[in-house]
XYZ file of C-alpha atoms in Angstrom:
694
model
C -32.573 -19.718 -11.528
C -34.468 -21.932 -13.999
C -32.582 -24.651 -15.850
C -32.195 -24.500 -19.606
C -31.405 -27.400 -21.942
C -28.635 -25.579 -23.814
C -26.615 -23.619 -21.286
C -23.071 -22.288 -21.127
C -20.273 -23.004 -18.709
C -19.852 -19.224 -18.618
C -23.388 -17.975 -18.982
C -22.943 -15.094 -16.535
C -23.932 -11.753 -18.092
C -21.030 -9.295 -18.005
C -23.032 -6.100 -18.410
C -24.088 -5.086 -14.882
C -27.305 -3.569 -16.264
C -28.264 -6.795 -17.988
C -31.052 -8.917 -16.532
C -29.530 -11.776 -14.570
C -30.459 -14.726 -16.757
C -28.357 -17.267 -18.692
C -26.994 -16.443 -22.139
C -27.596 -19.467 -24.357
C -25.129 -21.121 -26.671
C -24.638 -24.515 -28.240
C -23.818 -27.266 -25.734
C -20.478 -28.903 -26.599
C -20.298 -32.467 -25.244
C -16.742 -32.967 -26.532
C -15.309 -30.723 -23.806
C -13.933 -32.741 -20.852
C -15.844 -30.714 -18.291
C -19.148 -31.251 -20.030
C -18.406 -34.958 -20.401
C -18.408 -35.136 -16.618
C -21.927 -33.636 -16.592
C -23.327 -35.615 -19.504
C -25.222 -38.233 -17.459
C -26.992 -35.449 -15.584
C -29.919 -33.334 -16.713
C -28.903 -30.184 -18.614
C -28.518 -27.294 -16.212
C -27.849 -23.586 -16.275
C -24.150 -23.600 -15.482
C -24.372 -20.259 -13.755
C -26.315 -22.127 -11.113
C -24.844 -25.620 -11.402
C -25.639 -27.754 -8.357
C -23.645 -30.891 -7.710
C -24.762 -33.630 -5.310
C -24.295 -32.614 -1.696
C -25.005 -29.597 0.445
C -25.087 -26.041 -0.869
C -21.721 -25.180 0.663
C -20.057 -27.765 -1.591
C -21.052 -25.998 -4.807
C -17.899 -23.873 -5.126
C -15.458 -26.670 -4.166
C -17.185 -29.021 -6.623
C -16.931 -26.495 -9.416
C -13.247 -25.978 -8.636
C -12.594 -29.743 -8.717
C -14.343 -30.154 -12.052
C -12.516 -27.195 -13.538
C -9.220 -28.574 -12.260
C -9.967 -31.983 -13.814
C -10.775 -30.318 -17.094
C -7.438 -28.490 -17.294
C -5.479 -31.500 -16.075
C -6.946 -33.592 -18.870
C -5.289 -31.270 -21.381
C -1.678 -32.452 -21.524
C -0.234 -29.719 -23.732
C -0.047 -26.101 -22.536
C -1.151 -24.912 -25.972
C -4.386 -26.905 -25.610
C -5.069 -25.286 -22.248
C -4.509 -21.877 -23.775
C -6.896 -22.696 -26.615
C -9.497 -23.707 -24.056
C -9.102 -20.365 -22.296
C -9.447 -18.522 -25.595
C -12.623 -20.489 -26.292
C -14.115 -19.494 -22.945
C -13.060 -15.880 -23.474
C -15.003 -15.862 -26.729
C -18.145 -16.950 -24.897
C -17.952 -14.065 -22.444
C -19.465 -10.676 -23.400
C -17.348 -7.590 -22.875
C -17.933 -5.204 -20.004
C -19.541 -1.885 -20.736
C -16.927 0.890 -21.019
C -18.518 2.662 -18.061
C -17.407 -0.241 -15.845
C -13.891 -0.626 -17.287
C -12.569 2.092 -14.972
C -9.582 2.392 -12.651
C -11.490 1.593 -9.457
C -12.320 -1.826 -10.910
C -8.769 -2.593 -12.081
C -6.900 -5.631 -10.747
C -3.289 -5.003 -9.754
C -0.476 -7.401 -10.558
C -1.719 -8.772 -13.862
C 0.323 -8.557 -17.042
C -2.762 -7.313 -18.887
C -5.471 -4.883 -17.854
C -8.212 -6.650 -15.896
C -11.458 -5.253 -14.526
C -13.697 -6.834 -11.895
C -17.071 -5.647 -10.630
C -18.818 -7.235 -7.669
C -22.427 -6.766 -6.583
C -24.713 -8.449 -4.071
C -28.240 -9.067 -5.371
C -31.532 -8.914 -3.500
C -31.151 -12.510 -2.323
C -27.721 -11.810 -0.836
C -25.860 -13.672 -3.577
C -22.571 -12.448 -4.992
C -22.785 -11.341 -8.636
C -19.537 -11.022 -10.530
C -18.503 -9.604 -13.863
C -14.980 -9.456 -15.242
C -13.169 -8.455 -18.415
C -9.667 -7.972 -19.796
C -7.950 -6.543 -22.859
C -6.123 -9.883 -23.159
C -8.140 -12.820 -24.454
C -6.146 -15.333 -22.403
C -6.649 -13.309 -19.231
C -10.325 -12.930 -20.096
C -10.509 -16.706 -20.219
C -9.031 -16.883 -16.711
C -11.623 -14.413 -15.485
C -14.439 -16.359 -17.109
C -13.460 -19.468 -15.165
C -13.484 -17.648 -11.830
C -16.749 -15.899 -12.603
C -18.372 -19.255 -13.400
C -17.070 -20.800 -10.167
C -18.094 -17.972 -7.828
C -21.037 -16.107 -9.371
C -24.312 -16.698 -7.547
C -22.591 -17.976 -4.398
C -23.085 -16.845 -0.837
C -20.462 -14.280 0.248
C -19.086 -16.804 2.751
C -18.411 -19.259 -0.074
C -16.506 -16.657 -2.064
C -14.392 -15.731 0.952
C -13.579 -19.364 1.806
C -11.693 -19.967 -1.435
C -7.920 -19.780 -0.945
C -5.364 -18.919 -3.581
C -3.865 -22.367 -2.915
C -7.129 -23.890 -4.165
C -6.284 -22.556 -7.626
C -2.900 -24.262 -7.950
C -4.415 -27.111 -9.969
C -5.631 -24.644 -12.597
C -2.096 -24.086 -13.878
C -2.310 -23.246 -17.543
C 1.466 -23.342 -17.875
C 2.766 -20.821 -20.379
C 6.474 -21.596 -20.772
C 8.890 -18.790 -21.429
C 6.995 -16.053 -19.558
C 8.681 -14.243 -16.690
C 5.912 -13.512 -14.198
C 3.497 -16.264 -15.239
C -0.032 -15.431 -16.260
C -1.142 -18.181 -13.915
C -0.929 -15.545 -11.158
C -3.990 -14.013 -12.775
C -6.083 -16.727 -11.103
C -4.846 -15.559 -7.729
C -4.882 -11.802 -8.206
C -8.377 -11.719 -9.688
C -9.651 -13.934 -6.854
C -8.107 -11.683 -4.192
C -9.705 -8.609 -5.777
C -13.103 -10.339 -5.950
C -12.827 -11.253 -2.273
C -11.787 -7.758 -1.220
C -14.771 -6.197 -2.980
C -17.083 -8.855 -1.522
C -15.860 -8.108 2.014
C -16.476 -4.408 1.531
C -20.014 -4.964 0.239
C -20.855 -7.307 3.117
C -19.562 -4.758 5.629
C -21.696 -2.034 4.047
C -24.819 -4.225 4.097
C -24.251 -5.018 7.771
C -23.652 -1.368 8.651
C -20.120 -2.004 9.832
C -17.606 0.821 9.923
C -14.874 0.208 7.380
C -11.241 0.687 8.348
C -9.811 4.131 7.823
C -7.217 3.887 5.055
C -3.552 4.067 5.948
C -1.770 7.307 5.026
C -0.082 7.110 1.646
C 2.057 9.031 -0.794
C 1.165 9.013 -4.492
C 4.146 9.494 -6.792
C 3.577 10.769 -10.327
C 5.810 12.064 -13.073
C 4.754 15.583 -12.040
C 5.178 15.392 -8.286
C 3.754 13.972 -5.078
C 0.265 13.786 -3.602
C 0.266 12.957 0.146
C -2.877 11.449 1.702
C -3.046 11.823 5.489
C -1.014 13.959 7.873
C 1.654 11.299 8.346
C 2.250 11.124 4.585
C 2.324 14.911 4.420
C 5.105 14.916 7.013
C 7.046 12.342 4.999
C 6.645 14.371 1.805
C 7.673 17.698 3.297
C 11.406 17.319 2.739
C 11.480 15.267 -0.465
C 12.058 18.478 -2.407
C 14.642 20.283 -0.229
C 15.570 23.927 -0.104
C 18.284 24.586 -2.690
C 20.300 26.813 -0.358
C 20.560 23.996 2.217
C 21.769 21.623 -0.466
C 24.406 24.074 -1.715
C 25.556 24.829 1.837
C 26.174 21.128 2.484
C 27.840 20.474 -0.872
C 30.247 23.377 -0.420
C 31.527 22.217 2.972
C 31.799 18.569 1.874
C 33.838 19.532 -1.189
C 36.043 21.927 0.732
C 36.877 19.437 3.496
C 36.845 16.295 1.284
C 34.198 14.628 3.420
C 32.332 11.482 2.398
C 28.843 10.700 3.729
C 27.400 7.224 4.251
C 23.799 7.099 5.447
C 21.263 4.387 6.115
C 17.950 4.121 4.258
C 16.118 4.798 7.542
C 17.321 8.399 7.845
C 14.859 11.198 8.444
C 13.182 12.356 5.187
C 14.615 15.874 5.644
C 18.169 14.547 5.802
C 17.665 12.081 2.959
C 16.038 14.718 0.785
C 19.033 17.027 1.107
C 21.553 14.198 0.675
C 19.811 12.866 -2.432
C 19.855 16.322 -4.023
C 23.486 16.888 -2.969
C 24.593 13.641 -4.658
C 24.217 15.348 -8.018
C 27.014 17.776 -7.111
C 29.194 15.654 -4.807
C 29.537 11.950 -5.693
C 30.860 10.865 -2.300
C 27.417 10.565 -0.702
C 25.848 7.135 -0.447
C 22.515 6.034 1.035
C 22.103 2.282 1.459
C 21.496 -0.569 3.867
C 24.033 -1.211 6.630
C 26.092 -3.778 4.708
C 27.020 -1.437 1.859
C 27.795 1.566 4.062
C 31.277 0.320 5.050
C 32.098 -0.693 1.457
C 31.111 2.748 0.242
C 33.324 4.353 2.886
C 36.326 2.389 1.592
C 35.611 3.556 -1.968
C 35.404 7.156 -0.754
C 38.727 6.819 1.064
C 40.311 5.433 -2.098
C 38.917 8.423 -4.006
C 40.656 10.855 -1.643
C 38.126 11.612 1.085
C 39.864 12.574 4.329
C 36.846 12.065 6.578
C 33.745 9.838 6.598
C 30.583 10.967 8.351
C 28.195 8.157 9.283
C 24.462 8.783 9.536
C 23.149 5.724 11.321
C 23.267 3.995 14.686
C 26.497 3.331 16.559
C 27.208 -0.194 15.333
C 27.238 1.192 11.774
C 29.975 3.716 12.564
C 31.862 0.955 14.400
C 31.716 -1.256 11.300
C 32.827 1.601 9.037
C 35.798 2.311 11.314
C 36.825 -1.349 11.485
C 36.503 -2.015 7.743
C 38.481 1.139 6.886
C 41.233 -0.063 9.226
C 41.192 -3.495 7.610
C 41.559 -1.808 4.214
C 44.563 0.238 5.419
C 42.850 3.612 5.829
C 43.616 4.182 9.505
C 44.239 7.881 8.883
C 40.703 8.535 7.575
C 38.559 9.951 10.372
C 35.090 8.511 11.037
C 32.446 10.640 12.775
C 29.022 9.942 14.287
C 26.221 12.511 14.382
C 25.678 12.716 18.138
C 27.805 13.012 21.248
C 25.306 10.686 22.957
C 24.880 6.985 22.368
C 22.827 6.196 19.239
C 21.444 2.822 20.157
C 19.538 0.055 18.420
C 17.062 -2.208 20.202
C 18.118 -5.220 18.135
C 21.868 -4.721 18.574
C 21.333 -4.122 22.294
C 19.522 -7.476 22.590
C 22.694 -9.294 21.525
C 25.041 -7.240 23.696
C 24.005 -9.118 26.829
C 25.121 -12.051 28.921
C 21.799 -13.694 28.028
C 22.809 -13.871 24.391
C 26.179 -15.417 25.241
C 24.410 -17.954 27.454
C 22.229 -18.818 24.447
C 25.422 -19.594 22.478
C 27.100 -21.590 25.246
C 25.772 -25.026 24.105
C 27.032 -24.257 20.594
C 30.597 -24.155 21.860
C 30.395 -27.845 22.768
C 29.334 -29.206 19.376
C 29.996 -28.912 15.643
C 28.255 -25.558 15.372
C 28.061 -22.357 13.373
C 26.710 -19.076 14.679
C 25.057 -16.909 12.003
C 24.732 -13.386 13.379
C 22.805 -10.541 11.803
C 25.087 -7.777 10.478
C 23.090 -5.232 12.501
C 24.965 -5.950 15.737
C 27.899 -4.408 17.574
C 31.465 -5.275 16.624
C 32.092 -6.227 20.252
C 29.207 -8.730 20.129
C 30.596 -10.294 16.956
C 34.035 -10.631 18.543
C 32.884 -12.200 21.808
C 30.553 -14.577 19.974
C 33.247 -15.595 17.499
C 35.588 -16.572 20.306
C 32.864 -18.737 21.776
C 31.624 -20.385 18.568
C 32.618 -19.934 14.884
C 30.608 -17.008 13.551
C 29.647 -15.563 10.181
C 27.581 -12.420 9.697
C 24.571 -12.288 7.411
C 22.114 -9.804 5.969
C 18.396 -10.198 5.450
C 19.080 -10.757 1.746
C 21.678 -13.540 2.117
C 20.713 -15.291 5.369
C 18.759 -18.122 3.690
C 21.578 -18.955 1.284
C 24.138 -18.715 4.106
C 22.263 -21.252 6.216
C 21.596 -23.647 3.339
C 25.208 -23.533 2.181
C 26.464 -24.154 5.704
C 24.360 -27.298 6.061
C 25.472 -28.421 2.594
C 29.179 -28.062 3.434
C 28.981 -29.430 6.981
C 26.214 -32.073 6.950
C 26.233 -32.808 10.725
C 26.201 -29.108 11.589
C 24.089 -27.481 14.292
C 23.307 -23.847 13.444
C 22.494 -21.000 15.800
C 20.958 -17.801 14.432
C 20.538 -14.488 16.241
C 19.638 -12.038 17.525
C 16.463 -11.097 15.598
C 13.650 -13.297 16.903
C 11.188 -12.421 14.159
C 13.701 -13.124 11.432
C 14.632 -16.399 13.118
C 11.006 -17.513 13.313
C 10.450 -16.473 9.697
C 13.497 -18.447 8.559
C 12.149 -21.573 10.266
C 8.709 -20.965 8.749
C 10.261 -20.592 5.304
C 12.129 -23.880 5.652
C 8.954 -25.585 6.856
C 7.195 -24.348 3.722
C 10.027 -25.869 1.678
C 9.261 -29.315 3.133
C 6.008 -29.411 1.143
C 7.666 -28.322 -2.100
C 8.965 -30.704 -4.751
C 12.654 -31.629 -4.898
C 12.932 -29.564 -8.070
C 11.521 -26.481 -6.357
C 13.880 -26.870 -3.404
C 16.831 -27.399 -5.740
C 15.966 -24.156 -7.512
C 16.494 -22.350 -4.193
C 19.743 -24.195 -3.436
C 21.137 -26.870 -5.812
C 22.597 -29.033 -3.035
C 19.328 -29.474 -1.163
C 16.109 -31.440 -1.550
C 13.002 -31.944 0.570
C 14.672 -34.631 2.683
C 17.716 -32.491 3.506
C 15.479 -29.576 4.534
C 13.537 -31.858 6.881
C 16.792 -33.091 8.411
C 18.255 -29.626 9.047
C 15.189 -28.175 10.780
C 15.758 -29.957 14.150
C 19.342 -28.633 14.145
C 18.420 -24.996 13.506
C 18.048 -22.737 16.543
C 17.234 -19.052 16.831
C 17.406 -16.530 19.668
C 13.960 -15.692 21.023
C 14.492 -12.420 22.857
C 15.564 -9.855 20.269
C 13.402 -7.495 18.198
C 13.645 -4.257 16.254
C 11.213 -1.662 17.574
C 10.407 -0.604 14.002
C 9.514 -4.012 12.606
C 7.706 -4.968 15.819
C 5.033 -2.511 14.669
C 3.771 -4.866 11.982
C 1.722 -7.062 14.280
C -1.841 -8.382 14.415
C -3.816 -5.145 14.104
C -1.800 -3.896 11.132
C -2.060 -7.283 9.430
C -5.840 -7.424 9.866
C -6.210 -4.001 8.293
C -3.967 -4.972 5.373
C -6.057 -8.106 4.824
C -9.228 -6.051 4.720
C -8.133 -3.062 2.664
C -4.882 -3.862 0.866
C -5.006 -7.587 0.083
C -4.916 -6.764 -3.650
C -1.951 -4.394 -3.343
C 1.735 -5.241 -3.661
C 3.031 -6.154 -0.193
C 6.605 -5.532 0.886
C 8.006 -6.819 4.162
C 11.400 -6.821 5.769
C 12.531 -10.264 6.898
C 12.477 -8.918 10.474
C 8.695 -8.371 10.653
C 6.493 -10.490 12.963
C 5.206 -13.825 11.674
C 1.714 -12.701 10.676
C 3.045 -9.972 8.403
C 5.691 -12.371 7.075
C 3.073 -14.993 6.173
C 0.896 -12.390 4.498
C 3.782 -11.089 2.399
C 4.919 -14.627 1.555
C 1.449 -15.443 0.253
C 1.580 -12.313 -1.888
C 5.085 -13.262 -3.031
C 3.838 -16.647 -4.279
C 1.545 -14.837 -6.701
C 4.232 -12.285 -7.645
C 2.497 -9.579 -5.611
C 5.014 -9.284 -2.800
C 8.599 -9.368 -1.614
C 10.178 -10.456 1.670
C 13.790 -9.481 2.207
C 16.161 -6.605 2.851
C 15.576 -2.905 2.301
C 17.449 -3.204 -1.000
C 15.263 -6.162 -2.020
C 12.187 -4.046 -1.321
C 13.519 -1.122 -3.359
C 14.442 -3.391 -6.283
C 11.003 -5.045 -6.223
C 9.206 -1.699 -6.457
C 11.480 -0.518 -9.283
C 10.941 -3.750 -11.232
C 7.150 -3.519 -10.983
C 7.226 0.111 -12.143
C 9.470 -0.805 -15.096
C 7.090 -3.598 -16.088
C 4.141 -1.229 -16.007
C 5.971 1.346 -18.134
C 6.995 -1.346 -20.616
C 3.349 -2.346 -21.055
C 2.694 1.314 -21.935
C -0.811 1.429 -20.494
C -2.227 3.737 -17.830
C -1.736 2.087 -14.459
C -1.865 2.693 -10.716
C 0.465 0.592 -8.572
C -0.074 0.404 -4.812
C 2.690 -0.813 -2.475
C 2.331 -1.415 1.274
C 5.663 -0.468 2.852
C 6.384 -3.136 5.466
C 9.559 -1.564 6.827
C 10.834 1.746 8.217
C 9.152 4.726 6.577
C 12.495 6.434 5.948
C 12.744 4.118 2.930
C 10.278 6.390 1.158
C 12.992 8.870 0.139
C 14.949 6.265 -1.809
C 11.722 4.840 -3.239
C 10.448 8.204 -4.430
C 13.803 9.058 -6.024
C 13.916 5.693 -7.826
C 10.309 5.872 -8.983
C 10.583 9.463 -10.187
C 13.730 8.573 -12.155
C 11.630 6.007 -14.021
C 8.445 8.038 -14.460
C 9.941 11.341 -15.584
C 11.616 10.040 -18.800
C 8.375 8.266 -19.720
C 6.479 11.542 -19.362
C 8.627 13.184 -22.041
C 7.406 10.642 -24.580
C 4.245 11.690 -26.380
C 3.133 8.057 -26.374
C 3.997 7.463 -22.715
C 1.366 5.981 -20.423
C 0.208 7.642 -17.221
C 1.599 5.473 -14.415
C 1.171 6.463 -10.768
C 2.715 4.744 -7.752
C 1.160 4.822 -4.281
C 3.310 4.069 -1.227
C 1.144 3.061 1.742
C 2.419 3.570 5.301
C 0.786 0.994 7.607
C 0.427 3.352 10.584
C -2.438 5.254 12.132
C -3.757 7.852 9.692
C -3.187 10.655 12.196
C 0.323 9.530 13.147
C 3.008 12.169 12.943
C 6.267 12.934 14.710
C 5.567 14.606 18.018
C 8.061 15.843 20.595
C 7.985 14.194 23.987
C 9.165 15.256 27.400
C 12.275 13.180 26.761
C 13.155 14.889 23.478
C 16.342 16.864 23.045
C 16.436 20.119 21.107
C 19.506 20.634 18.926
C 19.316 23.990 17.181
C 15.935 24.139 15.507
C 15.618 20.337 15.361
C 13.712 18.351 17.993
C 15.203 14.878 18.369
C 13.049 12.166 19.940
C 15.626 9.998 21.675
C 13.483 7.584 23.651
C 11.504 4.997 21.644
C 7.821 5.006 22.407
C 4.450 6.344 21.412
C 5.175 9.939 22.314
C 8.552 10.169 20.712
C 8.556 8.308 17.412
C 6.815 8.866 14.121
C 3.852 6.598 13.509
C 4.301 4.774 16.798
C 1.787 2.226 17.979
C 0.714 1.681 21.569
C 1.040 -2.027 20.766
C 4.795 -1.658 20.261
C 7.060 -0.358 17.558
C 7.307 2.732 15.413
C 7.124 3.246 11.670
C 10.170 5.483 12.006
C 13.185 4.584 14.138
C 13.651 7.158 16.929
C 17.350 6.300 17.149
C 17.900 7.049 13.468
C 16.264 10.438 13.974
C 19.210 11.425 16.184
C 21.085 11.982 12.911
C 20.144 15.521 11.917
C 21.154 17.805 9.066
C 22.309 20.435 11.544
C 24.649 17.901 13.194
C 26.114 16.931 9.837
C 26.764 20.572 8.954
C 28.221 21.385 12.378
C 30.612 18.436 12.379
C 31.639 19.048 8.783
C 32.451 22.708 9.451
C 34.705 21.780 12.407
C 36.789 19.286 10.434
C 39.670 18.812 10.669
C 39.234 18.738 14.450
C 42.449 20.475 15.423
C 41.041 21.658 18.761
C 39.668 18.221 19.645
C 36.148 19.580 19.972
C 34.608 16.560 18.251
C 36.146 13.784 20.336
C 32.720 12.635 21.546
C 31.577 12.290 17.929
C 34.610 10.376 16.672
C 34.414 6.632 16.097
C 37.708 5.412 17.502
C 39.460 2.163 16.736
C 38.555 -0.492 19.298
C 41.222 -0.778 21.958
C 39.365 -3.407 23.963
C 40.504 -7.001 23.989
C 38.514 -10.218 23.944
C 38.627 -12.714 26.827
C 41.392 -14.496 24.910
C 43.462 -11.312 24.793
C 42.952 -10.461 21.137
C 41.818 -7.210 19.541
C 38.024 -6.794 19.482
C 38.360 -5.020 16.131
C 40.347 -7.848 14.550
C 38.225 -10.690 15.894
C 34.945 -8.815 15.305
C 35.828 -8.162 11.667
C 36.523 -11.816 10.880
C 32.807 -12.853 10.753
C 32.226 -9.950 8.332
C 35.150 -11.066 6.163
C 33.790 -14.627 6.218
C 30.509 -13.263 4.854
C 32.255 -11.278 2.127
C 34.125 -14.411 1.117
C 30.829 -16.294 0.985
C 29.238 -13.601 -1.161
C 32.110 -13.778 -3.633
C 32.442 -17.575 -3.850
C 28.991 -18.834 -2.748
C 30.786 -21.147 -0.295
C 31.869 -20.886 3.314
C 35.606 -20.114 3.428
C 37.912 -23.025 4.294
C 39.119 -21.201 7.392
C 35.588 -20.983 8.794
C 34.833 -24.635 7.991
C 38.018 -25.644 9.813
C 36.968 -23.559 12.819
C 33.556 -25.280 12.831
C 35.025 -28.773 12.679
C 37.453 -28.131 15.536
C 35.248 -26.134 17.884
C 34.312 -28.960 20.217
C 37.944 -30.134 20.343
C 39.490 -26.802 21.257
C 36.641 -25.190 23.151
C 37.100 -21.972 21.179
C 37.364 -21.332 17.457
C 39.692 -18.360 17.322
């Protein structure tokens, strides 16, 4: 492109039909950026070339832009500069300001269009209904427009950190606009390059679009998930009637089958003693139901969940309340099974000879907790409190050695998270935990161990192939990931989290994140489409749909309400659907896949893992109705379904139930006080003296 003596920093035409030539305006030598160019010949800034090779053009532009913003000490001056640049940028034509060009995750509406010209250069246009955001876009357009596709794709979101405009007092900072607009530009560039090279694009993942009016499934797997979200009213009434008559409470995990969750969610409106949650809250809810007069508790989950419910009810003094599972066969869990082995106890053996704490995931058997606690002081954790538990432990016992288990992915992700903290500032680390700084994080890392042979078959699904597809097709979407997912998915979600486009945590954290983003969109009162990649078990969709609909439906009744839609993406094969296997068991009209694997789980991958837990699918609606009808069990027909109090003893001759509950009670104490209980600290300090802690 020819040089012009009076060119603009942002001389890129925004109208895609406009001839690609610079738009002139008065050169302003007082601006810091232009001062850096003053000794040079005047150039068209849409094609600025700094000394060096062509591949250094984009990095050089970024450095100069960063220097310009750094030279402005006051945030208000940086904002004024953005407003100035926004004023120099023409608006997009209305025909281009459409939904397909929208950027997700920005506080204002942002549109980006990407083209590749005849010379193979990337041509960018961008616009926003916010002048500040438009200024952001102008900067990125100037940096990247006219570059080779490879140059555009090389830029990392971390490269934009120095462009912090700093708007104090805002919740989700507008500075994330730099990142979200860049990611969208790169996604569109990748797609255009693939088309030019004749490459076959990835098939989209199945998804479920939630609106104020209903659901729109895309793909057979999503259709299967949507089938039971609006249950048959007669089934709901049948369940409610028997629960009321027998005074039965129901606690169920988020990962239940959509059919079961659909009926339970509808039944909650008529019978309050039904609760769907993560595993931690299930036992608490059971205690509340017992206090409210429920005579029986039915548990829809895997066996360690019913064990925990039984033990916590006993601890609360409700020994007479019966607890029932949904199958007369073992309802296992690959993660809990990994810890119920001699190998896991051998892993903990060195901990018994030093000042150590064992942090065990709540999703393990009561027996495992008891045996471990006798070997080394133990506290349970959840995916939402594990980081704070570990940091507080090291703060209270400085020379501590900590052993985490059994989830290998979560352990690796915890270490990775702490390693990321070592490159933060002391202030940033202190914001995570007030008693830590960069130096203390570096010192604890060599004394943090995690078990390396335990995984959940569900979260194992989110490996390399899924991650690559998300990078290609959903990099601009909101990413959610359970803390148990493999490292690649964890890193991807953490990167999204840094720009407020993701969450890594528990199932409840994921649900809260989605609800918060929907609320923000509704508060802005503009038409919007939010896309979330669901990086955990697909059974979560029932709770998500119920929460999202509860937010969208009231907004619909307002004449001024915006049209907001929410898309839940299932990262599984588009043709995935539950299929019976030779190992399935038929119970009534329900086919239960009881062996994990490709043939027997929904959305399973031949590379390992399933989007839906086959064990959880052993909890059927027909089982719940059958058990409920036979209560009270005067003829002892349900003995195989009953969760009995543990009668086993530990190697030290104590009750498994009593010893196994203590790590849970330690955690509850920690949650209430934000400190490890004195009893646990004393156990830690005297472990190596006594050989055992309990």
